[in-house]
Short mmCIF file of C-alpha atoms and ligand atoms in Angstrom, two decimals:
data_model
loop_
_atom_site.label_atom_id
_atom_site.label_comp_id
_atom_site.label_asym_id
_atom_site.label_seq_id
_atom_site.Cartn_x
_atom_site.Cartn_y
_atom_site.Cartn_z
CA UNK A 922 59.41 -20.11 155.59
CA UNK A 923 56.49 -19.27 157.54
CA UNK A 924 55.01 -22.84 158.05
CA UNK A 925 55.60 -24.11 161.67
CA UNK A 926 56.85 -27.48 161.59
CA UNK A 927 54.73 -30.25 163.39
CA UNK A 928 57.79 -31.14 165.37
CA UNK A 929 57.85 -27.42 166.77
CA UNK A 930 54.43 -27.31 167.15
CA UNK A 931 54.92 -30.93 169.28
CA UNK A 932 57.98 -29.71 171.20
CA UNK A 933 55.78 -26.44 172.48
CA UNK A 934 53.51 -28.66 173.98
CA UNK A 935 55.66 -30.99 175.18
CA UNK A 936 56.92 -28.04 177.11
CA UNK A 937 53.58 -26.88 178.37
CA UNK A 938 51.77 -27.18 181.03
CA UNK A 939 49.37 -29.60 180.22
CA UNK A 940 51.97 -31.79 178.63
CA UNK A 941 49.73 -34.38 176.53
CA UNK A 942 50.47 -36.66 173.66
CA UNK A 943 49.32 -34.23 170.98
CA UNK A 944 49.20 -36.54 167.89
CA UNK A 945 45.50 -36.34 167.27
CA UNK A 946 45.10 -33.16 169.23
CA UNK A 947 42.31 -30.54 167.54
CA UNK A 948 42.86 -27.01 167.25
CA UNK A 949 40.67 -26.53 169.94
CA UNK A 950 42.23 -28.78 172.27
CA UNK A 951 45.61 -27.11 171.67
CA UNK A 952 44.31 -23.54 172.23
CA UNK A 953 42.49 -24.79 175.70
CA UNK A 954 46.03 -26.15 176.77
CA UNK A 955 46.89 -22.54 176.88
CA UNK A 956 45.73 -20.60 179.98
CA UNK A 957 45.17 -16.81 179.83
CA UNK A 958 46.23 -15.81 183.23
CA UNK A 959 44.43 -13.61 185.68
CA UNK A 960 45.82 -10.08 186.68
CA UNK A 961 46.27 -6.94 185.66
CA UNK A 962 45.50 -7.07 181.83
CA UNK A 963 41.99 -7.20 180.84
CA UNK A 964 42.34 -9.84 178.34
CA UNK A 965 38.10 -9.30 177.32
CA UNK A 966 38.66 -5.12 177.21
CA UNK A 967 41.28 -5.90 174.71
CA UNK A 968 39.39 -8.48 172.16
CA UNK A 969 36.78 -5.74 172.15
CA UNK A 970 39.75 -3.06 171.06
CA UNK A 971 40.24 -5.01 168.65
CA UNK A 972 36.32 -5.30 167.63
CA UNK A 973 36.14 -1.50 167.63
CA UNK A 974 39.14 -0.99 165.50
CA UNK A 975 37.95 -3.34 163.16
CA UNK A 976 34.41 -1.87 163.13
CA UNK A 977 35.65 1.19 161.86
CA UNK A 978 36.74 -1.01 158.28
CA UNK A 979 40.48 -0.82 156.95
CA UNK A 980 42.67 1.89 158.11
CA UNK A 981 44.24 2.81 155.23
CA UNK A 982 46.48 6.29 155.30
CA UNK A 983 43.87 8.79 153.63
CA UNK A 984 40.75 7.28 154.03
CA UNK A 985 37.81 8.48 156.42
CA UNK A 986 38.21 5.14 158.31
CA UNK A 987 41.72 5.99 158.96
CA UNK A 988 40.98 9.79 160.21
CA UNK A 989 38.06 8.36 162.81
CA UNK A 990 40.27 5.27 164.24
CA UNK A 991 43.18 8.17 164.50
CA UNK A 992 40.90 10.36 166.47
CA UNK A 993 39.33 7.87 168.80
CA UNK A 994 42.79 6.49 169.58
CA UNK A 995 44.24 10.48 170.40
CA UNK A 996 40.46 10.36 172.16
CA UNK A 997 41.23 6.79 174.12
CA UNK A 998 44.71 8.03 175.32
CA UNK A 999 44.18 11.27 176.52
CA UNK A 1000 41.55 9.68 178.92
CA UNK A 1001 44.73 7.70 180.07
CA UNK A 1002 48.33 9.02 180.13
CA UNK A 1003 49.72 11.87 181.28
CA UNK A 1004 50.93 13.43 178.08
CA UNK A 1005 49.56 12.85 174.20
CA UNK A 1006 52.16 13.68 171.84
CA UNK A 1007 50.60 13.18 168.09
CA UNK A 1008 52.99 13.56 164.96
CA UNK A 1009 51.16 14.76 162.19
CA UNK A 1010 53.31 14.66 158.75
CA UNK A 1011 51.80 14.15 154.87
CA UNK A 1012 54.15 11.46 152.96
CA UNK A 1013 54.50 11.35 149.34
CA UNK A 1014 54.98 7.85 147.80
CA UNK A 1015 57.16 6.80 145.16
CA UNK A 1016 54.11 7.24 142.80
CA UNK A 1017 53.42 11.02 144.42
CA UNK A 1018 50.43 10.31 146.02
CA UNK A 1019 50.32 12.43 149.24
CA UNK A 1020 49.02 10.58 152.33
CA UNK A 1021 48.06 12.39 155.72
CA UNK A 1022 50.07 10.23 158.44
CA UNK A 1023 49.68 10.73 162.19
CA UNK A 1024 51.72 8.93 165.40
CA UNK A 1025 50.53 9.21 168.61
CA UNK A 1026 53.01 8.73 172.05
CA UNK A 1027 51.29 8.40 174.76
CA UNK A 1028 53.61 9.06 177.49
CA UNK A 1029 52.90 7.94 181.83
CA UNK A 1030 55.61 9.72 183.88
CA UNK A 1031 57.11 11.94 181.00
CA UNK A 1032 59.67 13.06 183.67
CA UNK A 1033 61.16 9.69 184.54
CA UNK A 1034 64.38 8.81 183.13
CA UNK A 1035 64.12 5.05 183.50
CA UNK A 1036 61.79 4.12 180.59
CA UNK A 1037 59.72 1.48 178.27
CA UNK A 1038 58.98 1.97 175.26
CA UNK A 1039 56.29 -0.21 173.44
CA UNK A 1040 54.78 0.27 169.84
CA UNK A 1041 52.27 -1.11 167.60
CA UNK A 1042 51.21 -0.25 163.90
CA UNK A 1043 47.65 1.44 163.65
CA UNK A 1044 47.30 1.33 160.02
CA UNK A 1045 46.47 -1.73 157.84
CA UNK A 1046 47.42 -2.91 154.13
CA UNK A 1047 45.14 -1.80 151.86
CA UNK A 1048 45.55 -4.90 149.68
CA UNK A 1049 45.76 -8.45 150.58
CA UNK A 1050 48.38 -9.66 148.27
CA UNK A 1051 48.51 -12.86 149.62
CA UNK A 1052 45.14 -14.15 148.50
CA UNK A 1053 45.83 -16.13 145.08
CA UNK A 1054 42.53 -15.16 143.38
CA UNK A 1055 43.42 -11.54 142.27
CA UNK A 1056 39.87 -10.18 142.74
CA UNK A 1057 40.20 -10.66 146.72
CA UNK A 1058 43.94 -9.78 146.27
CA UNK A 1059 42.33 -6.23 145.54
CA UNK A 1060 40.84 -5.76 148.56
CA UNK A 1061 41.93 -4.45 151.91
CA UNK A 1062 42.75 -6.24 155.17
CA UNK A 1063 40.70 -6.01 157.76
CA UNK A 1064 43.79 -6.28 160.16
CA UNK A 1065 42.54 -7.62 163.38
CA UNK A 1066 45.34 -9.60 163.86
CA UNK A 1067 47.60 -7.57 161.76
CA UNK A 1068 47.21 -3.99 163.79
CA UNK A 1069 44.54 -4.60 165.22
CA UNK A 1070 46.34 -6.96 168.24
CA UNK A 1071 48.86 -4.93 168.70
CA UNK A 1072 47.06 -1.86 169.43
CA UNK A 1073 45.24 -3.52 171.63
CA UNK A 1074 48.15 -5.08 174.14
CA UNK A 1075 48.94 -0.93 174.14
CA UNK A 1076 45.22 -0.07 175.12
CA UNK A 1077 45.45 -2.62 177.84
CA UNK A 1078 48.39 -1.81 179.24
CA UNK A 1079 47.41 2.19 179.18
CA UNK A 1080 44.34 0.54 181.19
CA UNK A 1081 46.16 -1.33 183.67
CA UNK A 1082 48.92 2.38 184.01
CA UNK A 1083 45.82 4.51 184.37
CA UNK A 1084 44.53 2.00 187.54
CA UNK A 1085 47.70 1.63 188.68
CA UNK A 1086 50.60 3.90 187.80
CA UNK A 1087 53.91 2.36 187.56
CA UNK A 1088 57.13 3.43 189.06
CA UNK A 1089 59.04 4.12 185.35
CA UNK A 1090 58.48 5.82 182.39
CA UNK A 1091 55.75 4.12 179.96
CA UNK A 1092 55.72 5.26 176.02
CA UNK A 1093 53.08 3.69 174.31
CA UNK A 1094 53.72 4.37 170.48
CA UNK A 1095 51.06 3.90 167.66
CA UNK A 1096 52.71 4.20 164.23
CA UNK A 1097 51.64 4.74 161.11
CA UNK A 1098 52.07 3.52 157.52
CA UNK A 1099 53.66 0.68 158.18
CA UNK A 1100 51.82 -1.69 155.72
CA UNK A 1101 51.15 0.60 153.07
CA UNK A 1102 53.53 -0.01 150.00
CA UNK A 1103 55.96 -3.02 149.00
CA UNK A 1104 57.90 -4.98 151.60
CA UNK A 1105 60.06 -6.75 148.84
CA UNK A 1106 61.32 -3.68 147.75
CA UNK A 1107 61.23 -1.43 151.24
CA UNK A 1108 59.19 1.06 149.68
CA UNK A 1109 56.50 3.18 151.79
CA UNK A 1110 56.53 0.72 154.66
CA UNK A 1111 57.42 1.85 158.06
CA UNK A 1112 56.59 5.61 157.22
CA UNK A 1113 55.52 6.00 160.90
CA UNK A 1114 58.49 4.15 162.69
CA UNK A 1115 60.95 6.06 160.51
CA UNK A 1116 59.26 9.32 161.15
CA UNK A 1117 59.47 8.74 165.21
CA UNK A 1118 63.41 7.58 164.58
CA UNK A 1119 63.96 11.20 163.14
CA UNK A 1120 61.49 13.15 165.12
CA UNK A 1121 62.47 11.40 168.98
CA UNK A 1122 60.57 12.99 171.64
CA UNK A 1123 63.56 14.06 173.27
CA UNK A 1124 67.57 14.40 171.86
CA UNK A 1125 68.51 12.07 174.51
CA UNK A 1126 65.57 9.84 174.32
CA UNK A 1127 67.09 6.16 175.26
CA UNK A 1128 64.39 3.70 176.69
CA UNK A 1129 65.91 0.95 178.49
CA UNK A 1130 64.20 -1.45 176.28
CA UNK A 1131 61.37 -1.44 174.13
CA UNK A 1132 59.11 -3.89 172.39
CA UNK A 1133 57.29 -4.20 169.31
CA UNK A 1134 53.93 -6.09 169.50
CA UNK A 1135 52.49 -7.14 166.53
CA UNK A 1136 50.75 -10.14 164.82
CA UNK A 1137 49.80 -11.19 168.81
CA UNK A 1138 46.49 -12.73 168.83
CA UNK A 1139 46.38 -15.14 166.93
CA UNK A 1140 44.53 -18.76 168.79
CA UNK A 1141 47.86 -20.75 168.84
CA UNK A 1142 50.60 -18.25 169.07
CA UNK A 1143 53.89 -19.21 169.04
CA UNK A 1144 56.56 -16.42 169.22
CA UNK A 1145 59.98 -17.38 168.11
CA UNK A 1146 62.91 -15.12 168.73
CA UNK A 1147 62.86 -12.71 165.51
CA UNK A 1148 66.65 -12.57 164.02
CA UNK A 1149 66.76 -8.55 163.98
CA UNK A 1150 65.93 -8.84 167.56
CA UNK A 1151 68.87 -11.02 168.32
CA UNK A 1152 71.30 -9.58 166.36
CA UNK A 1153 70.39 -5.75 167.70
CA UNK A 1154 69.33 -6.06 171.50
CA UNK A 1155 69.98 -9.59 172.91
CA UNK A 1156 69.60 -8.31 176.31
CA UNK A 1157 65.76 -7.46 175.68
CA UNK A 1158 65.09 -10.82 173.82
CA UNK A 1159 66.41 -12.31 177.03
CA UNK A 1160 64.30 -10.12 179.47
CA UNK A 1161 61.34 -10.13 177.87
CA UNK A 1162 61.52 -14.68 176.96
CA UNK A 1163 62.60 -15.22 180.86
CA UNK A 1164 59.66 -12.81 181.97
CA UNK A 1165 57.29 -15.06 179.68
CA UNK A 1166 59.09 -18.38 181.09
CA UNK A 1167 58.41 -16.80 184.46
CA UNK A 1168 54.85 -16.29 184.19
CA UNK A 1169 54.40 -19.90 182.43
CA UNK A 1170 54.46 -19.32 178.97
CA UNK A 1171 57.37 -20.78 177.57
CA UNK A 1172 55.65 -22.97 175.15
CA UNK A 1173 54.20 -19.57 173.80
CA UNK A 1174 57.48 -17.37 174.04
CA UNK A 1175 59.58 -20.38 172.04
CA UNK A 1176 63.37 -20.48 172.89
CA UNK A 1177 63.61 -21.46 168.98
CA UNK A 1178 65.44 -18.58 166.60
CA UNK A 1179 63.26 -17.29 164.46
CA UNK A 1180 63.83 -15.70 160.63
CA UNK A 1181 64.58 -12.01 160.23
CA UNK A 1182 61.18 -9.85 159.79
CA UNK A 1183 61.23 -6.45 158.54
CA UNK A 1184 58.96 -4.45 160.40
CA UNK A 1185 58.58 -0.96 162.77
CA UNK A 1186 61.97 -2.00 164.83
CA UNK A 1187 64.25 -1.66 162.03
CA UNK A 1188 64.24 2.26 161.87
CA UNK A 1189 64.53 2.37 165.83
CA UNK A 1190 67.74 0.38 165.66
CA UNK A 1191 68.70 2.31 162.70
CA UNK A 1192 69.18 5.29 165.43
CA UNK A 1193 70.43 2.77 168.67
CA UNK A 1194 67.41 2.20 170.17
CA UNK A 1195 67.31 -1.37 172.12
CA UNK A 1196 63.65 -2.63 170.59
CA UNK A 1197 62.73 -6.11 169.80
CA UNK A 1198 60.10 -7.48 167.91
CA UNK A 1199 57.35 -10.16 168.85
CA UNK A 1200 55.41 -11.35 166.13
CA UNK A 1201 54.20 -14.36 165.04
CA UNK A 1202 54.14 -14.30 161.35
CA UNK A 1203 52.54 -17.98 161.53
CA UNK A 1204 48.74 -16.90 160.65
CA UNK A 1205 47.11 -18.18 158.18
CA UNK A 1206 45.71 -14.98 157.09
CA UNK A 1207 48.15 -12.81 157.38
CA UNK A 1208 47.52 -10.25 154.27
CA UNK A 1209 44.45 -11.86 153.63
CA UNK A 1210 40.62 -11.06 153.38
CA UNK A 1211 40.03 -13.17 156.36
CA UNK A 1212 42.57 -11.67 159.44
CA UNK A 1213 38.88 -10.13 161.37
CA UNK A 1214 38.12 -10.43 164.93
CA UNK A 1215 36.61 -13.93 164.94
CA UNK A 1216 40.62 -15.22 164.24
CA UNK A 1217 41.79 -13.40 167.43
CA UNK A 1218 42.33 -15.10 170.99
CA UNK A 1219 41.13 -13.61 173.77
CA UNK A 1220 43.11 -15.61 175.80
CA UNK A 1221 46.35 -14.98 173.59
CA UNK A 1222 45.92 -11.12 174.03
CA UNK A 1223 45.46 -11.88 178.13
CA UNK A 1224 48.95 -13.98 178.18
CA UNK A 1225 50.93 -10.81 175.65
CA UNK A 1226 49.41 -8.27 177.95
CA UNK A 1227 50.13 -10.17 181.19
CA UNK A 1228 53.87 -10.36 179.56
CA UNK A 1229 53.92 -6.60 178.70
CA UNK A 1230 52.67 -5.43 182.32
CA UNK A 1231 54.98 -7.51 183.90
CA UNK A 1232 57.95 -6.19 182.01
CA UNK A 1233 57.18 -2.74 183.11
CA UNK A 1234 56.30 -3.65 187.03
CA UNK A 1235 59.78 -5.64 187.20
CA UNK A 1236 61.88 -2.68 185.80
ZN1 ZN B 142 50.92 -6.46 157.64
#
């Protein structure tokens, strides 16, 4: 299921810009059909977020790698927004191991009723149980892609706020925990998102929209229209794809309906938040040894971020 077909993969670039016969067409030639565009979003700044996260090793709940990334982010973002809100909680797993968990909410005009919200996962899996050979199955993900990216579309748009302040609210969310335990059986994943959907900042707290980024950065992205997404908030899937379309990427935001992902959305719809998800699940080393910083696109990052500032300067 998460194979893109060659026909897809033909159709996108069909569709784009550079429209060429793409038979024969390298990797390479593919990825330079895609242009990162100029603007506000510092497309280098956030390839080197991801670097520095990285750099730090896994981020797995408990671990000292996990503590320093934590406090350089709370570090990072109190250089930036207006208000730092960190959740600090300890979460027992189903096999009673106690892990220290922290979110962090950085908030730009905390006062403003008209709002975005926009989150990322911090953490990363501490196994990579999709590598077949069970000794590198053991070992963590670097998540560069996976966490990594994400985090860094959020840095780059606190960047962009912090130059230039926009006119609504901005919530930039960093969760924790999401990729700790077992997806197949929902257990300790999402810890942070569900945390935030029981602790809201506010009891009225209603964004007008918000986005999940995550799994962005990979060098030929192609973001189909996640299932959840539809079902929950079609109105944001169509706001955030025509935004895309507008700036020129609709080969990258693909019109196609995508298959349902469980990820940090789920809890926030769970309590009628309007968030959609934009992943791209088609990566090659997604829970794998290999997802480090040489698989991530600067020029991917630059087209998400341009995508997540615009969002915010059109509200
Ligand atoms: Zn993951």
């Amino acid at each position: 299921m998460r194979l893109r077909s060659a026909s897809l993969l033909s159709l996108a670039f069909m569709l784009s810009a550079a429209a060429v016969a793409c038979g024969g067409a390298d990797v390479a030639a593919r990825e330079s059909a895609i242009v990162a565009p100029p603007g506000e979003f510092d497309a280098a700044a956030a390839l080197e977020y991801v670097r520095k996260q990285v750099a730090f090793g896994p981020r797995i709940p408990g671990t000292a790698a996990h503590r320093a990334m934590g406090d350089w982010l709370v570090a990072e973002l109190r250089r930036r927004a207006d208000t730092v809100v960190v959740q600090e909680w300890v979460h027992t797993t189903a096999d009673g191991q106690r892990l220290p968990m922290r979110n962090v909410l950085a908030r730009f005009r905390r006062e403003a009723a008209n709002r975005v919200l926009y989150l990322a996962h911090w953490d990363t899996r501490p196994i990579s149980d999709r590598e077949t050979d069970p000794a590198l199955a053991a070992r963590p993900v670097p998540g560069a892609n996976d966490g990594g990216s994400g985090v860094a579309i959020l840095l780059g748009v606190a960047d962009a706020l912090k130059k230039s302040p926009s006119a609504v609210g901005v919530d930039l969310l960093f969760v924790d925990g999401e990729d700790w335990g077992s997806f197949d059986t929902g257990t300790d994943v999402l810890i942070g998102s569900k945390y935030f959907a029981e602790h809201l900042p506010d009891a009225d707290y209603r964004p007008v929209f918000g986005v999940l980024w995550d799994m962005v950065g990979d060098s030929i992205p192609v973001f189909e229209q996640e299932a959840y997404s539809v079902q929950a908030a079609p109105e944001v899937v169509q706001r955030v794809w025509l935004t895309a379309q507008r700036l020129g990427h609709g080969a990258v935001f693909s019109s196609r309906a995508g298959i349902e992902i469980t990820d940090d959305h789920l809890p926030l719809h769970a309590v009628g938040l309007r968030v959609i998800n934009v992943i791209d699940l088609d990566y090659p080393w997604h829970h794998r040894t290999g997802d480090t910083p040489d698989k991530v696109s600067a020029k991917t990052l630059g087209i998400v971020g341009s995508v997540a500032i615009a969002l915010i300067r059109d509200l």
